[in-house]
Coordinates of C-alpha atoms in Angstrom, one line a residue:
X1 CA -42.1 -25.7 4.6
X2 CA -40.7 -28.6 2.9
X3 CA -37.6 -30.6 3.8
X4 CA -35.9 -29.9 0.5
X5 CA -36.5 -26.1 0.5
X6 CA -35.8 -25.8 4.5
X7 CA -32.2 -27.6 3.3
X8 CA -31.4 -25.6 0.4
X9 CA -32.1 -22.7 2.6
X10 CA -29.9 -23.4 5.3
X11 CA -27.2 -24.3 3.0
X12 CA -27.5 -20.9 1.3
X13 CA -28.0 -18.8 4.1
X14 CA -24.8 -19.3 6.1
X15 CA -22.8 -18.6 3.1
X16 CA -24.3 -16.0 1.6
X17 CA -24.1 -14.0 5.2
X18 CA -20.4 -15.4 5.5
X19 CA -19.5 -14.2 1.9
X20 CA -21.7 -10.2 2.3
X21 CA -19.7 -9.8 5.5
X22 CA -16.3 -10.4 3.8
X23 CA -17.1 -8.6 0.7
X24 CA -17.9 -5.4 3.0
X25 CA -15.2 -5.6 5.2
X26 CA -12.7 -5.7 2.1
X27 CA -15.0 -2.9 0.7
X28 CA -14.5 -1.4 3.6
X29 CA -10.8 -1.6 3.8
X30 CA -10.6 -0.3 0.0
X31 CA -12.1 3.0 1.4
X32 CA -9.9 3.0 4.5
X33 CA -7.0 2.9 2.3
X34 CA -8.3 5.5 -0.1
X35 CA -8.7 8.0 3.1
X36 CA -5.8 7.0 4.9
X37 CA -4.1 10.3 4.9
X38 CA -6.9 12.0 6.1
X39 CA -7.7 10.1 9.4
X40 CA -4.5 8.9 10.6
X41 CA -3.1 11.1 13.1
X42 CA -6.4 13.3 13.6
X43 CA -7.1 12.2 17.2
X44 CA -10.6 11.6 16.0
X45 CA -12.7 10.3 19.1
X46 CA -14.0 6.5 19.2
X47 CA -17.4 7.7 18.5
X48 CA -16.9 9.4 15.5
X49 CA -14.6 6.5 13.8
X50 CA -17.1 4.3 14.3
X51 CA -20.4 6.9 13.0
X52 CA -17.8 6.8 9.6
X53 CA -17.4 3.0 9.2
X54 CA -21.0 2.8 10.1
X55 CA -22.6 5.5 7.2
X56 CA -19.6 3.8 4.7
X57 CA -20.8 0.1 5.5
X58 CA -24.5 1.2 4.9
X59 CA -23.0 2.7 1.5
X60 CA -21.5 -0.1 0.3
X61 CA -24.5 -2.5 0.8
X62 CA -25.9 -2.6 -3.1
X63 CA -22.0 -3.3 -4.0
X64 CA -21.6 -6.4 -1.7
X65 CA -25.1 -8.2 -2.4
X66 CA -24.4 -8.8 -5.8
X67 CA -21.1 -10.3 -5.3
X68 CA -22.3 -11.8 -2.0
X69 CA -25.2 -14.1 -3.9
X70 CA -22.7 -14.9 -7.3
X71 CA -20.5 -16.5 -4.4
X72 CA -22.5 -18.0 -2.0
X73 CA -24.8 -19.1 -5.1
X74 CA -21.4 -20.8 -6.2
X75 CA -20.7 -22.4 -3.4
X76 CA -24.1 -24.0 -2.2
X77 CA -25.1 -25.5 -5.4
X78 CA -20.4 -26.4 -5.7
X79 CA -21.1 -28.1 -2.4
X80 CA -23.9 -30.0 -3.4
X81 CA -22.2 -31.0 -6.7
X82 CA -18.9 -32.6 -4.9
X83 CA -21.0 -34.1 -2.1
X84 CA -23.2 -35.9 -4.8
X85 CA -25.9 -34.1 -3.1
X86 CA -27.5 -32.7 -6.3
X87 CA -26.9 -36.1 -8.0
X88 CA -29.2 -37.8 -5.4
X89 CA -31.9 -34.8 -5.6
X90 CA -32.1 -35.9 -9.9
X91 CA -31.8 -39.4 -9.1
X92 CA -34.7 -38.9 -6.6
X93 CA -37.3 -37.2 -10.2
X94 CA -36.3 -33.1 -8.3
X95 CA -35.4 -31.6 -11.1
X96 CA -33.0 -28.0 -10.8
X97 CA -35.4 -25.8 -11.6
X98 CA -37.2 -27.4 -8.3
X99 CA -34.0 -27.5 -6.3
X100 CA -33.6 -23.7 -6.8
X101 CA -37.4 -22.7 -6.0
X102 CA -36.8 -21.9 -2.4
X103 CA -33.5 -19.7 -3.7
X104 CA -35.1 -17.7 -6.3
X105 CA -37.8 -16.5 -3.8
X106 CA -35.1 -15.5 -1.3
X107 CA -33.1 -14.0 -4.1
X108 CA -35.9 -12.1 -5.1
X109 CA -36.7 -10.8 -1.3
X110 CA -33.1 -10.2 -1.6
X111 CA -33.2 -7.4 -4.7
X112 CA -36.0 -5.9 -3.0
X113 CA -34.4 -5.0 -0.1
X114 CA -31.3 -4.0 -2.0
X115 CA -33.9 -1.4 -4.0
X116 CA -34.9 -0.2 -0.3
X117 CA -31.2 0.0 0.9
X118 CA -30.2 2.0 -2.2
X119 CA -33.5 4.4 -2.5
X120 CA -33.9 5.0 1.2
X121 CA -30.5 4.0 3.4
X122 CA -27.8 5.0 0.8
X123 CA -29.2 8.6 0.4
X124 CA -29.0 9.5 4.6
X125 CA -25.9 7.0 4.3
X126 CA -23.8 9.4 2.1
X127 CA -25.5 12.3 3.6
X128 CA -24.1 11.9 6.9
X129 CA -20.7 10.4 5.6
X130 CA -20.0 13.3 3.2
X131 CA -20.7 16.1 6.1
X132 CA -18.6 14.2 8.2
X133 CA -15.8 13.0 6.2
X134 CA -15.6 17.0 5.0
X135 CA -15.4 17.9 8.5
X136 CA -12.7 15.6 9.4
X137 CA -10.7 16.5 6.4
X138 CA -10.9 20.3 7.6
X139 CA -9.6 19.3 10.9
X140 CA -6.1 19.4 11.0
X141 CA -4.4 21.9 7.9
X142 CA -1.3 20.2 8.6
X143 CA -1.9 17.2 6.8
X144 CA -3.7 19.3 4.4
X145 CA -0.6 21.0 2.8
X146 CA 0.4 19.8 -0.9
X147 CA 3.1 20.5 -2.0
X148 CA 3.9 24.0 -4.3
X149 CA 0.3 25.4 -3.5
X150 CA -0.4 28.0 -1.7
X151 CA -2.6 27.0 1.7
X152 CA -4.9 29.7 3.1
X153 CA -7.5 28.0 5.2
X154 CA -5.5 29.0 8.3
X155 CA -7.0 32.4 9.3
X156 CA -4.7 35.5 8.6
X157 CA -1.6 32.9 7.3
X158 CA -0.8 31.5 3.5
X159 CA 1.6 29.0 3.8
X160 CA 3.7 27.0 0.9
X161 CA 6.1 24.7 1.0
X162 CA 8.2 23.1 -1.8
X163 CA 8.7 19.1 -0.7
X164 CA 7.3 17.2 2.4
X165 CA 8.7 13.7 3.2
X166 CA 6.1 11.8 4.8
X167 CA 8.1 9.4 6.8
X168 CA 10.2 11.6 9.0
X169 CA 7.7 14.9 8.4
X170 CA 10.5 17.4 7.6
X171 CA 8.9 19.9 5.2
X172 CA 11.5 22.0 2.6
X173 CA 11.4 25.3 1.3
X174 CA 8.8 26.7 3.1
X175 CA 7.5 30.0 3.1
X176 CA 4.6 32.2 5.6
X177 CA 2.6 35.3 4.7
X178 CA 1.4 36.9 8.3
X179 CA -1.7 38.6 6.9
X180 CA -2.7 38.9 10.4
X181 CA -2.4 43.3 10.5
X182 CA -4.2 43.1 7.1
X183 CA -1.8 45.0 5.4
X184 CA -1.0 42.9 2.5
X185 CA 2.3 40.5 2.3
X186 CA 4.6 42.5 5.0
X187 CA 5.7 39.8 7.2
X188 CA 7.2 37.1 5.2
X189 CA 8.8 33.8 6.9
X190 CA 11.1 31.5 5.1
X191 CA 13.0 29.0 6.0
X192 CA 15.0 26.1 4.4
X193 CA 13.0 23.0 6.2
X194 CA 10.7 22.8 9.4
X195 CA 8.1 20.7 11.1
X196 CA 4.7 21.0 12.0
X197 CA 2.7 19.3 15.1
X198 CA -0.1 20.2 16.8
X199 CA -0.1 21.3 20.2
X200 CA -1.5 19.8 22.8
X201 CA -4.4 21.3 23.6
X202 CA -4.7 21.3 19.7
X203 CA -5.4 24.8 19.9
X204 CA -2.1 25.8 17.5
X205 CA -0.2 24.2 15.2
X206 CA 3.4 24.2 16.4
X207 CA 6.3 24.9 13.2
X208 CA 9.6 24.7 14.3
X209 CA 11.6 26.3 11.6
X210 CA 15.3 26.1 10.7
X211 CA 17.5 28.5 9.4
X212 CA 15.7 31.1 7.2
X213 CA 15.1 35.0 8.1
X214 CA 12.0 37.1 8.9
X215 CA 11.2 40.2 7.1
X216 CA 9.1 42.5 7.2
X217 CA 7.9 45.9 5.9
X218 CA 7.3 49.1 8.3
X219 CA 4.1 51.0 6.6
X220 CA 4.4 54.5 8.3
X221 CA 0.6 55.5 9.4
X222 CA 1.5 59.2 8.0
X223 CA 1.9 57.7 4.5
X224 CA 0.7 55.0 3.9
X225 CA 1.0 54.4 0.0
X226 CA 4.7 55.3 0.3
X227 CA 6.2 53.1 -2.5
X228 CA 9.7 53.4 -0.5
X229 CA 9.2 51.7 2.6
X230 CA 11.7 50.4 5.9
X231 CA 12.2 46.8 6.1
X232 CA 13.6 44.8 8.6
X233 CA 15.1 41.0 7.8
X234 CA 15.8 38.7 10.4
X235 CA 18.4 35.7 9.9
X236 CA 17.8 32.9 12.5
X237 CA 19.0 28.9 12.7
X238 CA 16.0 27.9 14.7
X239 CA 12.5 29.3 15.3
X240 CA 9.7 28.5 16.8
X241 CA 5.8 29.8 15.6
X242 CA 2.5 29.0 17.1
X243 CA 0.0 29.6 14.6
X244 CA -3.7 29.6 16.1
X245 CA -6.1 26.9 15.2
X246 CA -9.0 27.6 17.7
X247 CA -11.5 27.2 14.7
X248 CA -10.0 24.0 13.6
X249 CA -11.4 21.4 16.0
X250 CA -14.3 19.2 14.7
X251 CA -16.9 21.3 13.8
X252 CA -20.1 19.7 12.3
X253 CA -21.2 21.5 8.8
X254 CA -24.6 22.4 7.9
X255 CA -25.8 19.1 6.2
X256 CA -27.9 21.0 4.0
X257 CA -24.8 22.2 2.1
X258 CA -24.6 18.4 0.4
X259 CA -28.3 17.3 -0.1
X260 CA -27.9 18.6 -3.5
X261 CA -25.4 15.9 -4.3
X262 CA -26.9 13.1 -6.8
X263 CA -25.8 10.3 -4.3
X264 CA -28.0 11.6 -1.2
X265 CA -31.5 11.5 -3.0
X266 CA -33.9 9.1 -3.5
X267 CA -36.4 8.4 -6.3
X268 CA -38.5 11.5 -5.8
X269 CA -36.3 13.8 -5.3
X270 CA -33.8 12.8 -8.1
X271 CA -37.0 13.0 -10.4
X272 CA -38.1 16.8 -9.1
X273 CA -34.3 17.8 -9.6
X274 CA -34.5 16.1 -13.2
X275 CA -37.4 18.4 -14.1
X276 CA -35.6 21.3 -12.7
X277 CA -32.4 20.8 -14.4
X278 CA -34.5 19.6 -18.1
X279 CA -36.1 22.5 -17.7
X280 CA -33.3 24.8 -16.8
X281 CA -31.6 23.3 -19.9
X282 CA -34.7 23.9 -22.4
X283 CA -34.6 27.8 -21.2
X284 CA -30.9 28.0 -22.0
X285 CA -31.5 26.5 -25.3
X286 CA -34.5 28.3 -26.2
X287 CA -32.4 31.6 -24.8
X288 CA -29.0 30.4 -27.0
X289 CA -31.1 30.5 -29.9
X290 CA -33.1 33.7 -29.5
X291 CA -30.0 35.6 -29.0
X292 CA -27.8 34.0 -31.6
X293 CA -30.2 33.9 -34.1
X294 CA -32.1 37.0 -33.3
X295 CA -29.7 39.4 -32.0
X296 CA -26.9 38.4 -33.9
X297 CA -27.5 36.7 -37.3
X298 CA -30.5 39.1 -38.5
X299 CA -29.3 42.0 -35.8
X300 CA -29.6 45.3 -37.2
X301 CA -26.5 46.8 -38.6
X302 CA -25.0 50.4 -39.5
X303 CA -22.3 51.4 -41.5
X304 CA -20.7 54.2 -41.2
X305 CA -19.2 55.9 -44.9
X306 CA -17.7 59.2 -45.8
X307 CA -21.6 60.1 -47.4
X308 CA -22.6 59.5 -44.5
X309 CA -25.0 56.1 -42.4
X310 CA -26.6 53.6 -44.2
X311 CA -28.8 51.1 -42.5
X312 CA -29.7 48.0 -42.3
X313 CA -32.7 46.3 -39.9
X314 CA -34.1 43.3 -41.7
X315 CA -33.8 40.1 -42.9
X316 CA -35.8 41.7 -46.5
X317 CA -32.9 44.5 -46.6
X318 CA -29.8 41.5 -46.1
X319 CA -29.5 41.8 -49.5
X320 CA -28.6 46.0 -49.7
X321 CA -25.3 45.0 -48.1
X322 CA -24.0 44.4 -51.2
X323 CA -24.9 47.3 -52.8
X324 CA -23.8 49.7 -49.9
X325 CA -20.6 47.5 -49.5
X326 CA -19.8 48.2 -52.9
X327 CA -20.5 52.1 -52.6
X328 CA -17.7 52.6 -49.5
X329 CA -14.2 53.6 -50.5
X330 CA -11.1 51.4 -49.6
X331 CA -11.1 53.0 -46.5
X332 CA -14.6 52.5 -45.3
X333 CA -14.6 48.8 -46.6
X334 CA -11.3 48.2 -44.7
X335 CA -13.0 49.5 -41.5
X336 CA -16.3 47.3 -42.8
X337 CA -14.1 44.4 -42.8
X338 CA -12.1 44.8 -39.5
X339 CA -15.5 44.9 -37.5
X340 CA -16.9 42.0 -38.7
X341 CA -13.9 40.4 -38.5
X342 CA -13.6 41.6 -35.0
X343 CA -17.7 40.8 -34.2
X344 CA -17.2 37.5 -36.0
X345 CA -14.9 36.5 -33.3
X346 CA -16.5 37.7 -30.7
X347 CA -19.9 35.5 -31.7
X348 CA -17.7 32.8 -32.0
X349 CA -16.1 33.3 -28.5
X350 CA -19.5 33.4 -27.4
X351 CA -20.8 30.5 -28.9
X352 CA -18.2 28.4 -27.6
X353 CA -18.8 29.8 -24.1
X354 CA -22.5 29.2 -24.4
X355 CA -21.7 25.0 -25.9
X356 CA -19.6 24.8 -23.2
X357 CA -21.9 25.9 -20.4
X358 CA -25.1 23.9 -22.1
X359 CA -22.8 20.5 -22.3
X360 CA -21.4 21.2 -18.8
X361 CA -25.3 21.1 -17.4
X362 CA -26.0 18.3 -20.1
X363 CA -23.1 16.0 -18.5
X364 CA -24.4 17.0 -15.1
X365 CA -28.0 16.1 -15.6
X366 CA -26.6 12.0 -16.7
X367 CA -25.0 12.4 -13.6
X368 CA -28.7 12.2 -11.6
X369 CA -30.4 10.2 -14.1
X370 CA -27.7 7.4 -14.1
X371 CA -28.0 7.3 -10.2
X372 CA -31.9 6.8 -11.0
X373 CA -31.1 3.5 -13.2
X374 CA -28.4 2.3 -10.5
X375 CA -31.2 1.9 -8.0
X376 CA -32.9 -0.3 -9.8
X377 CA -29.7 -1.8 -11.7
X378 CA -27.8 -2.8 -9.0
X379 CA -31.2 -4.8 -7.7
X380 CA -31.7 -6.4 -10.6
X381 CA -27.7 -7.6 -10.4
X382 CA -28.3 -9.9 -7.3
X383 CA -31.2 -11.8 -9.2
X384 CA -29.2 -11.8 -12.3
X385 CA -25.8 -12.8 -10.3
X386 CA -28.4 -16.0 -8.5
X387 CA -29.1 -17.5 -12.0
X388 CA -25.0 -17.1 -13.1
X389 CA -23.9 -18.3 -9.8
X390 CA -26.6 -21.4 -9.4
X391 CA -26.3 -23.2 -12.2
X392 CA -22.3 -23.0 -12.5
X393 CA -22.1 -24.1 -9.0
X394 CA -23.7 -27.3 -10.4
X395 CA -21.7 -27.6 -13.3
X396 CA -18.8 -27.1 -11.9
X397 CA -19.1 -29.2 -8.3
X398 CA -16.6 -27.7 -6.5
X399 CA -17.1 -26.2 -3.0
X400 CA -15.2 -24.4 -0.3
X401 CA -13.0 -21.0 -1.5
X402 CA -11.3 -21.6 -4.2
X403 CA -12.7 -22.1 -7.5
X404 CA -16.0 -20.5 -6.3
X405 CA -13.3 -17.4 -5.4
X406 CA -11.8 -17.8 -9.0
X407 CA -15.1 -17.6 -10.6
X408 CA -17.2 -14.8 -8.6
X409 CA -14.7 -12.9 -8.7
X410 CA -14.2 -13.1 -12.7
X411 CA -17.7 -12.3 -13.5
X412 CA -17.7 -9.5 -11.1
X413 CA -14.9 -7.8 -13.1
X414 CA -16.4 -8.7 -15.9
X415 CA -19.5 -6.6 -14.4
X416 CA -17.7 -4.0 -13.2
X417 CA -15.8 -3.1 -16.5
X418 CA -18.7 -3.2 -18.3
X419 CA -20.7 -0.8 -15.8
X420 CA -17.6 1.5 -15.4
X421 CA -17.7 2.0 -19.8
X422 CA -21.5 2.1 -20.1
X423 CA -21.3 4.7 -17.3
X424 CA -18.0 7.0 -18.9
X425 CA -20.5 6.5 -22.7
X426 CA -23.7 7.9 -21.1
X427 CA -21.5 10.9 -18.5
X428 CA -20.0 11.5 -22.0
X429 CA -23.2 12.1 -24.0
X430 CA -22.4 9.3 -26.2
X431 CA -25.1 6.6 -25.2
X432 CA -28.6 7.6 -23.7
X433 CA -28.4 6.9 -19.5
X434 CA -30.8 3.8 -19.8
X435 CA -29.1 2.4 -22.7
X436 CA -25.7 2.6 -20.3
X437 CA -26.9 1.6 -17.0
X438 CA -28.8 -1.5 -18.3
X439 CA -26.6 -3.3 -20.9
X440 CA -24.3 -5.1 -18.0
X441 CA -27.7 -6.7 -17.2
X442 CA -28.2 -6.8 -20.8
X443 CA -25.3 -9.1 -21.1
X444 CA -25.3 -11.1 -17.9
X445 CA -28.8 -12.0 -18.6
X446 CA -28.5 -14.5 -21.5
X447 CA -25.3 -16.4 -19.8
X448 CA -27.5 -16.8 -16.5
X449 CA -29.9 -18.0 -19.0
X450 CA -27.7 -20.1 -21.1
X451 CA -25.7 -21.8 -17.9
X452 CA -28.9 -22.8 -16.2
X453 CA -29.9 -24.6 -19.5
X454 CA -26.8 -26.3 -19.4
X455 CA -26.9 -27.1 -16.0
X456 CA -30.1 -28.3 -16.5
X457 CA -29.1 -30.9 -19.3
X458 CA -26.4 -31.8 -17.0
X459 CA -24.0 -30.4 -19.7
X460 CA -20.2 -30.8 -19.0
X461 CA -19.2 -27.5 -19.7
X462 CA -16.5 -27.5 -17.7
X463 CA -15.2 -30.9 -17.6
X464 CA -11.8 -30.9 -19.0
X465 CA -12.2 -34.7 -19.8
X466 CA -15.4 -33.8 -21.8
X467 CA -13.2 -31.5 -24.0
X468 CA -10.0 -34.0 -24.0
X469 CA -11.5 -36.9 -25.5
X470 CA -13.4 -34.3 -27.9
X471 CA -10.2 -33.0 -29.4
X472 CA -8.5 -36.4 -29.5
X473 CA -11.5 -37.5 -31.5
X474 CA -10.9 -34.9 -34.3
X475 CA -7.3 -35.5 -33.9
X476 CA -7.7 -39.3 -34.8
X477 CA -10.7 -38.1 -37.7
X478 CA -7.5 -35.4 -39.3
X479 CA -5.0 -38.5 -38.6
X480 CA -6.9 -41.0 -40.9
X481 CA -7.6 -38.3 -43.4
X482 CA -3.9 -37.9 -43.6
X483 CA -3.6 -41.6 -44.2
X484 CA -6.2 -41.9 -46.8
X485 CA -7.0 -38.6 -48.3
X486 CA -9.9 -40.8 -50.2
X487 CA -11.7 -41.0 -47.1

């Protein structure tokens, strides 16, 4: 290996690692925070946190290379640029397409592996993070209660309550359904405000209860569908319930149950449930047309007059329908008309039912085929990102954090906007799903082009001086217009 490329190496790699492992940690920190409510306060063991940062880490990989190489690309080639590094490299014949060799090889290695990460890590990834994160999330109920819906995952309890307040955990207005005798709602707790806690053997969740009443119904076994029942109500200031949560410790689900997701498959096997679903779709279509076109539009028809049946049963014989309209009395036509007003609408109805259903497994096919593109997409991104970063690191010559910050992290948005629409145009049937998943490359692709051509004319694209003495040379042109208009 050569001096030059074992330098440009060195001062890439130590970066680039520097730059993926903050980009993941504040990756991973945006998913913390999104989850937060769901695993504080869980007593989740050690071993089980840290299975859930690992499978979310290996999730977020294809994310963090991108902007990992537009940063530390940035910042190598900024480094080199205020150290007058790269200057001495051109003065010495190298020219930047040279000085990047080394780069674009480890770029490329770079891509490839992000394609292996995001066919054959982020499938098992999400796999075991969804199972897992369910899991957790079906833990505890009490953390689990929204407000003014019903919650019925505890068995032989519904439970409601009007207004929670987080910070001191008083729940308001609450109400309990003790389905426990399965005999419908005949015990009914209510009481103004409470709390819930677990116990703590976690085996029951402890609600203390203040100043409410218990009722309840008496169903005599003699007579049992007695409308007229005894009742009993209860008034009470404070109250104590333990309601029994033996099921709700940590049990692992089936992982079977999510393999069917779009995010836990690789290549293959989103390209066997593509078939599936195209064909599913084409046998819906060909069925929506058979029936509506068959059974409906040309369907034979009767109706019914005071002389008695006539009939109609094909497309040839459409045309009697005049003629035996025009037979019927008022009566008989008014009866005509109601029915096929009345059969009109209900085709209708079921037309709209059968659109519906046929762009609900339209929108959920894009679904799989725009996770097919982003495998390769988000590869492509960190080669792309190389040839943005690279040659504005030269151009502009500024190292360290900050402008190399400023910069990454204004092309990444400008990325990630243009992913998030291209992605919403193809979920909503508007754009094809390789037309959506491929124009942010589509874009990108001619300014990594056009800044390493710059860069490579030594262009001063972003030297303000360059652009100063460029308007205060049209300013002087427009001043000695002014002053001789002849000119």
């Amino acid at each position: 290996m050569k001096k030059l490329d074992e330098f440009m190496l060195k001062s890439f790699l130590g970066p680039f690692i520097m730059t993926f492992v903050i980009t993941t940690f504040i990756l991973l920190m945006q998913f913390l925070w999104r989850y937060i409510e769901d695993l504080v306060g869980k007593g989740l063991d050690a071993a089980v946190i840290a299975k859930l940062m690992l499978y979310t880490t290996a999730s977020l990989v294809p994310m963090a290379l991108p902007l990992a190489v537009l940063l530390a690309s940035i910042m190598t080639f900024g480094n080199l640029g205020e150290n007058y590094e790269l200057t001495a490299l051109k003065s010495a014949g190298i020219s930047l397409q040279r000085i990047m060799k080394p780069l674009i090889y480890l770029n490329i290695i770079i891509s490839i592996f992000a394609f292996y990460v995001s066919n054959n890590v982020i499938p098992f990834a999400n796999l075991k993070m969804r199972s897992l994160m369910y899991d957790i999330q079906r833990q505890k109920p009490e953390f689990q209660i929204r407000e003014g819906s019903f919650y019925s995952e505890i068995d032989g309890y519904s439970i409601k309550i009007g207004k929670k307040n987080n910070e001191t955990g008083m729940i308001y207005d609450l109400k309990i359904y003790n389905h426990t005798a399965e005999q419908g709602n005949t015990k009914i707790t209510i009481a103004d405000s409470g709390t819930m806690k677990m116990a703590a053997d976690e085996s029951n969740l402890v609600v203390k209860l203040y100043s409410g009443y218990n009722y309840e119904e008496v169903r005599q076994a003699s007579n049992p569908v007695d409308i007229s029942r005894p009742h009993r109500k209860d008034h009470y200031k404070t109250q104590e319930m333990l309601l029994d949560l033996s099921g709700f410790g940590l049990h692992r689900t089936d992982e079977n149950l999510f393999k069917s997701g779009y995010k836990m498959m690789n290549l293959n096997q989103l390209d066997t449930y593509e078939d599936s679903l195209i064909a599913e779709i084409k046998e819906k279509q060909a069925h929506f047309v058979m029936v509506y076109t068959g059974s409906n539009y040309f369907k034979n028809s009767t109706i019914h007059s005071d002389s008695g049946i006539a009939f109609v049963s094909s497309r040839d014989q459409i045309i009697m329908k005049d003629k035996i309209y025009t037979s019927l009395d008022n009566d008989a036509r008014s009866r005509v008309i109601t029915h096929s007003l009345y059969a009109a609408r209900a085709i209708k109805e079921q037309l709209s039912y059968a659109s519906w259903d046929l762009v609900a497994k339209m929108k959920n096919l894009r679904k799989y085929q725009i996770e097919w593109h982003r495998k390769f997409t988000l590869s492509i991104a960190c080669l792309i990102f190389f040839f943005i970063g690279a040659p504005l690191g030269a151009i502009i010559r500024k190292g360290g954090f900050g402008m190399p910050i400023v910069t990454s992290i204004l092309f990444f948005i400008f990325y990630y906007i243009i992913s998030l629409m291209s992605e919403k145009f193809v979920k909503e049937l508007q754009i094809l799903p390789w037309e959506g998943m491929w124009i942010p490359s589509a874009v990108l692709l001619p300014i990594g082009v056009f800044l390493t051509y710059k860069a490579t004319r030594d262009s001063s694209l972003f030297n303000i001086e360059y652009y100063t003495r460029f308007f205060k040379t049209i300013n002087s042109v427009v001043k000695r217009y002014q002053s001789n208009p002849k000119l």
